[in-house]
Coordinates of C-alpha atoms in Angstrom, one line a residue:
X9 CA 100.7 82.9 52.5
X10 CA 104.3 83.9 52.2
X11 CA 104.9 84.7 55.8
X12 CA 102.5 82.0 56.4
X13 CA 104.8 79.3 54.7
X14 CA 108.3 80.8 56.3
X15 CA 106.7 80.3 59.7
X16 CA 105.7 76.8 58.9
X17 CA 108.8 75.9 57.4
X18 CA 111.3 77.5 60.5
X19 CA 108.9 75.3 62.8
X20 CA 109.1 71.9 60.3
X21 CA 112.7 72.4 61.0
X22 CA 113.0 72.4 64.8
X23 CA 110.4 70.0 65.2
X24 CA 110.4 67.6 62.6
X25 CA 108.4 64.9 64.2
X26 CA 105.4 68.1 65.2
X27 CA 103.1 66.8 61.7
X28 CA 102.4 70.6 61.3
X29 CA 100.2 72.1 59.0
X30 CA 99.9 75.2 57.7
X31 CA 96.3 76.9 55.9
X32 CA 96.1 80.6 55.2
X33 CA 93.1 82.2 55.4
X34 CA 91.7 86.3 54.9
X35 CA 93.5 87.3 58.5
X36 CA 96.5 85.0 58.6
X37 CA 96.7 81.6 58.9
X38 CA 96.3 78.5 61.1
X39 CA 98.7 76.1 62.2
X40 CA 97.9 72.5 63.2
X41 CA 98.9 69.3 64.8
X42 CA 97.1 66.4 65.8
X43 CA 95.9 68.0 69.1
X44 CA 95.8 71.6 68.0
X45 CA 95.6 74.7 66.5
X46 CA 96.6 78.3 66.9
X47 CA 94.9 80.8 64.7
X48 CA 98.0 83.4 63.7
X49 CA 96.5 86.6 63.0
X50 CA 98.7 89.6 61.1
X51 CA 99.0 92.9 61.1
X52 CA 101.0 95.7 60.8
X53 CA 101.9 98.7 62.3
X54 CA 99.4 101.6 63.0
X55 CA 101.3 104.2 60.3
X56 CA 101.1 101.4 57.6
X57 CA 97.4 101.1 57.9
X58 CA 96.8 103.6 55.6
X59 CA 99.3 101.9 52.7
X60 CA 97.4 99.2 52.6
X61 CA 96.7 98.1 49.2
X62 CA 93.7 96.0 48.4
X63 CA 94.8 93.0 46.4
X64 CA 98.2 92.7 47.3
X65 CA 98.0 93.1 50.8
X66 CA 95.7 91.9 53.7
X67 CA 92.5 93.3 54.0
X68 CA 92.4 96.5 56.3
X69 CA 89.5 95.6 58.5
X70 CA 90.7 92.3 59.3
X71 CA 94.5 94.2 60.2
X72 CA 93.3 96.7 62.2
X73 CA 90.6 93.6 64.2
X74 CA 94.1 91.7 64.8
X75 CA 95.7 95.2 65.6
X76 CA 92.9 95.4 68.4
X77 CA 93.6 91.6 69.4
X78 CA 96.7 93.1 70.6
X79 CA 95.4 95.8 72.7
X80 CA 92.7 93.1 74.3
X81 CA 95.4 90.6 74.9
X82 CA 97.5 93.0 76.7
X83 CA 94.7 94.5 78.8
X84 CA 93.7 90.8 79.8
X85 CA 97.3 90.3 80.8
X86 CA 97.5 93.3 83.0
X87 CA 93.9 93.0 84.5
X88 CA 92.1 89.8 84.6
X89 CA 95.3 87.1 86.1
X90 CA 93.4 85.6 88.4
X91 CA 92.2 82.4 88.0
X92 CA 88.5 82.1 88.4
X93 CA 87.9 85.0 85.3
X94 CA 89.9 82.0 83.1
X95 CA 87.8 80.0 84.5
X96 CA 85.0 81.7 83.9
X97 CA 86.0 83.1 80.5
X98 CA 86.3 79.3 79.3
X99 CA 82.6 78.5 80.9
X100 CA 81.6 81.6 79.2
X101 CA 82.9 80.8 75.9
X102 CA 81.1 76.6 76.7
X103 CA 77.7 78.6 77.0
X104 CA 78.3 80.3 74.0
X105 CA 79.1 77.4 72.1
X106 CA 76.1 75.7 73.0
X107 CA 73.5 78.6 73.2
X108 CA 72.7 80.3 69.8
X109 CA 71.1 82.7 71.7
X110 CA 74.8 84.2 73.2
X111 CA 76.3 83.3 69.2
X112 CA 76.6 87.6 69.0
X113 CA 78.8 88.1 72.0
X114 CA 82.4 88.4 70.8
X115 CA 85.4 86.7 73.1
X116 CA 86.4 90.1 74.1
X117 CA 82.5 90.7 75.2
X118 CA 83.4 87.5 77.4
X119 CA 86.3 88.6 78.9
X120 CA 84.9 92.2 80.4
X121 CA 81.7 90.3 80.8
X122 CA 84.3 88.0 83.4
X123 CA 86.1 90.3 84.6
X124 CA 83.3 92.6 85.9
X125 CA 81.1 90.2 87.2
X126 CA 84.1 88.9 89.7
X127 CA 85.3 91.9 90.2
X128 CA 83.1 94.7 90.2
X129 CA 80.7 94.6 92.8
X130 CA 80.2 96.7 96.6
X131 CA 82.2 94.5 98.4
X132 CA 85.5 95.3 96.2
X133 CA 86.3 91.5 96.9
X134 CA 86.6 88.7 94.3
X135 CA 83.3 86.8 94.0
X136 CA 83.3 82.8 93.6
X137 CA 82.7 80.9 90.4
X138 CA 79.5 79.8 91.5
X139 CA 78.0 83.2 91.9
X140 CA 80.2 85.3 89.0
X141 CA 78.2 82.5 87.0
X142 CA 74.8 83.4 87.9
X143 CA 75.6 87.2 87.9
X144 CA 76.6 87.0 84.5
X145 CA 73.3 85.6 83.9
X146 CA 71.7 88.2 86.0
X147 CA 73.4 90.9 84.1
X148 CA 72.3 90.0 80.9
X149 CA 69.0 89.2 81.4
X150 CA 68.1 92.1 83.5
X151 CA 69.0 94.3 80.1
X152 CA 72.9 94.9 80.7
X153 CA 73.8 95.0 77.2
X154 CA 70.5 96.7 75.5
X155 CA 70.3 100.2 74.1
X156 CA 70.2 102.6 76.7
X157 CA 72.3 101.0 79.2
X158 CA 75.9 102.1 80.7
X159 CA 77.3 98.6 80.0
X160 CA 80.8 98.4 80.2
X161 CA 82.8 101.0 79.0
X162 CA 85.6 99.3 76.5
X163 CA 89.1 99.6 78.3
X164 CA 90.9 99.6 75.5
X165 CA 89.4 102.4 73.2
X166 CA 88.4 106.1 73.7
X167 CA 85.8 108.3 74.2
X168 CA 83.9 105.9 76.5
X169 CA 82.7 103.4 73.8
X170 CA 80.4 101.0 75.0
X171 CA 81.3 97.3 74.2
X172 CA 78.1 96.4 73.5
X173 CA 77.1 99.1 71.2
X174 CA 79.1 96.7 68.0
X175 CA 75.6 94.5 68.2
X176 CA 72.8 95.0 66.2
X177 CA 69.7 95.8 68.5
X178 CA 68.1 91.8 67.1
X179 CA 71.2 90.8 69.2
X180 CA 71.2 92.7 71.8
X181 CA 67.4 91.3 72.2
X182 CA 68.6 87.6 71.5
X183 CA 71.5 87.9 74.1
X184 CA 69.0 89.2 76.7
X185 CA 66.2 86.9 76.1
X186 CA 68.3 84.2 76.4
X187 CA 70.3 85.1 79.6
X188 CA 66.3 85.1 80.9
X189 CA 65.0 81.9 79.8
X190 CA 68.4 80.5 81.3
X191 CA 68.4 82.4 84.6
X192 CA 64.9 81.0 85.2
X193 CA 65.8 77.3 84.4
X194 CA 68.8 77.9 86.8
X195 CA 66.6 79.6 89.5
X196 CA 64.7 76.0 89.1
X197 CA 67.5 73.8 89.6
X198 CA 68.6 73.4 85.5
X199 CA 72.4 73.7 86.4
X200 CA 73.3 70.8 84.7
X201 CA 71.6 71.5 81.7
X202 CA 73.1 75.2 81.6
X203 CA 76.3 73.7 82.3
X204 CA 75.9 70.8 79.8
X205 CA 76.3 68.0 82.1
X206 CA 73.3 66.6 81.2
X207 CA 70.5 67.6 78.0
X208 CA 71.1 69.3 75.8
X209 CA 70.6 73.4 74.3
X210 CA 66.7 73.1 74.0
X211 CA 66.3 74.3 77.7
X212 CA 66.7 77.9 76.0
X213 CA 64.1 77.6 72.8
X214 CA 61.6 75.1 74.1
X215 CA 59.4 74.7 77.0
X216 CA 60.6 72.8 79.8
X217 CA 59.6 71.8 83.4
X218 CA 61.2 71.8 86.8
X219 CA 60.0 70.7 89.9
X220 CA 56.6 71.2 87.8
X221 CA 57.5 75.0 87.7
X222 CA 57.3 75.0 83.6
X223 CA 59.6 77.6 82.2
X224 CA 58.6 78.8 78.1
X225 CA 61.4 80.6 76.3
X226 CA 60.8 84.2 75.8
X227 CA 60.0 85.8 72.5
X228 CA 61.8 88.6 71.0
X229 CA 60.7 92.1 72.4
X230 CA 62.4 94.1 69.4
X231 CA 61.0 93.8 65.9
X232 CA 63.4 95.2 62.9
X233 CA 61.0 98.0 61.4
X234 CA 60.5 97.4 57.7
X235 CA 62.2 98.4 55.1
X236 CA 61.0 101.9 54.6
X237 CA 63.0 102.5 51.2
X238 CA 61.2 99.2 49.7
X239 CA 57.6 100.2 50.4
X240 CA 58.5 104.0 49.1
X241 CA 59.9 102.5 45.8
X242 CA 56.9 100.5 45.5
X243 CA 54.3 103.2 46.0
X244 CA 56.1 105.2 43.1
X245 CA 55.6 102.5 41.2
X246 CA 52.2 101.6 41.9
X247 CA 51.7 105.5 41.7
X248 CA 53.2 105.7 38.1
X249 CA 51.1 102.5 37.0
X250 CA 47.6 104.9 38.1
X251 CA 49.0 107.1 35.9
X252 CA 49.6 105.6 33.1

């Protein structure tokens, strides 16, 4: 709040006329105007990690996540300049926006997710909007980012972490499902609708029809096992009832 309200105050000050605002929150704060915001996230340096006291300062998960911010930001910078992955970072990020089914992937998901579908391919040459779109799509849906696959390797952290490996295997199966259901409504002509020119979400959670090809959303494949401790505790209890 303190750094929070010096920044604030330094910007009141060259700008008077700006209407800023100023609300902290857990990672930092957020400054505002009338037609924006930027999201200020804070962190310190790696060695001060560890002096982190909880109560008095930030908390040390939501340091080190901006202390990653940095590393992404930088590798973005140096790698992805060109302007059909913005392009297709900010379409990515629409999709997610409007698709709870892609809710799980992260913006730094988005941005490999960009970068190697323009980039990455036999020809070593840039692909076009149109078709990094669809691959994206393609990716997903043919099981990119479920267990057992090599994924992308995250370029900012070591020992060959794979990026998609942070999601829980219920979103992994979400994110895959849904790249399916959508890749099929494409397949049929549904750009519009994936794009949000015209409908609306439902395309990816109830039936539609195109061209009277009818396209039903796909169910979840993975099932979360129950909870093993639960039924344990209760047979010990129904077993100590029996003997009583």
């Amino acid at each position: 709040g303190a750094l929070g309200n010096k920044v604030w105050e330094t910007l009141k000050a060259k700008e008077p006329k700006e209407g800023l605002t100023m609300v902290p929150n857990e990672k930092g704060f957020d400054l505002s105007n009338t037609e924006a915001t930027a999201r200020v996230q804070v962190t310190t340096i790696h060695p001060n990690l560890k002096k982190l006291e909880a109560g008095l300062h930030l908390d040390l998960k939501n340091c080190q996540a901006a202390h990653s911010a940095i590393k992404y930001s930088r590798w973005f910078e140096e790698n992805a300049q060109q302007p059909t992955i913005k392009t297709l970072v900010r379409l990515l990020h629409d999709l997610k926006r409007r698709f709870s089914g892609f809710q799980p992937l992260t913006s730094w998901m988005l941005d490999l997710l960009a970068h190697y579908a323009i980039l990455n391919n036999p020809m070593r040459q840039a692909l076009p909007l149109t078709s990094a779109f669809r691959r994206v799509l393609q990716l997903l849906a043919a099981g990119f980012f479920l267990p057992g696959s090599a994924g992308i390797t995250d370029p900012c952290e070591g020992n060959s972490i794979r990026v998609h490996t942070n999601l829980s295997l219920e979103d992994q199966d979400l994110v895959c499902l849904t790249a399916q259901t959508l890749l099929r409504v494409l397949s049929h002509g549904g750009y519009k609708q994936i794009l949000g020119i015209e409908g609306n979400s439902s395309i990816a959670t109830e039936m539609s029809v195109w061209d009277g090809v009818v396209v039903n959303p796909l169910e979840r494949a993975y099932e979360k096992p129950p909870d093993v401790t639960g039924e344990e505790d209760m047979e010990a209890e129904e077993g100590d009832m029996e003997a009583e």
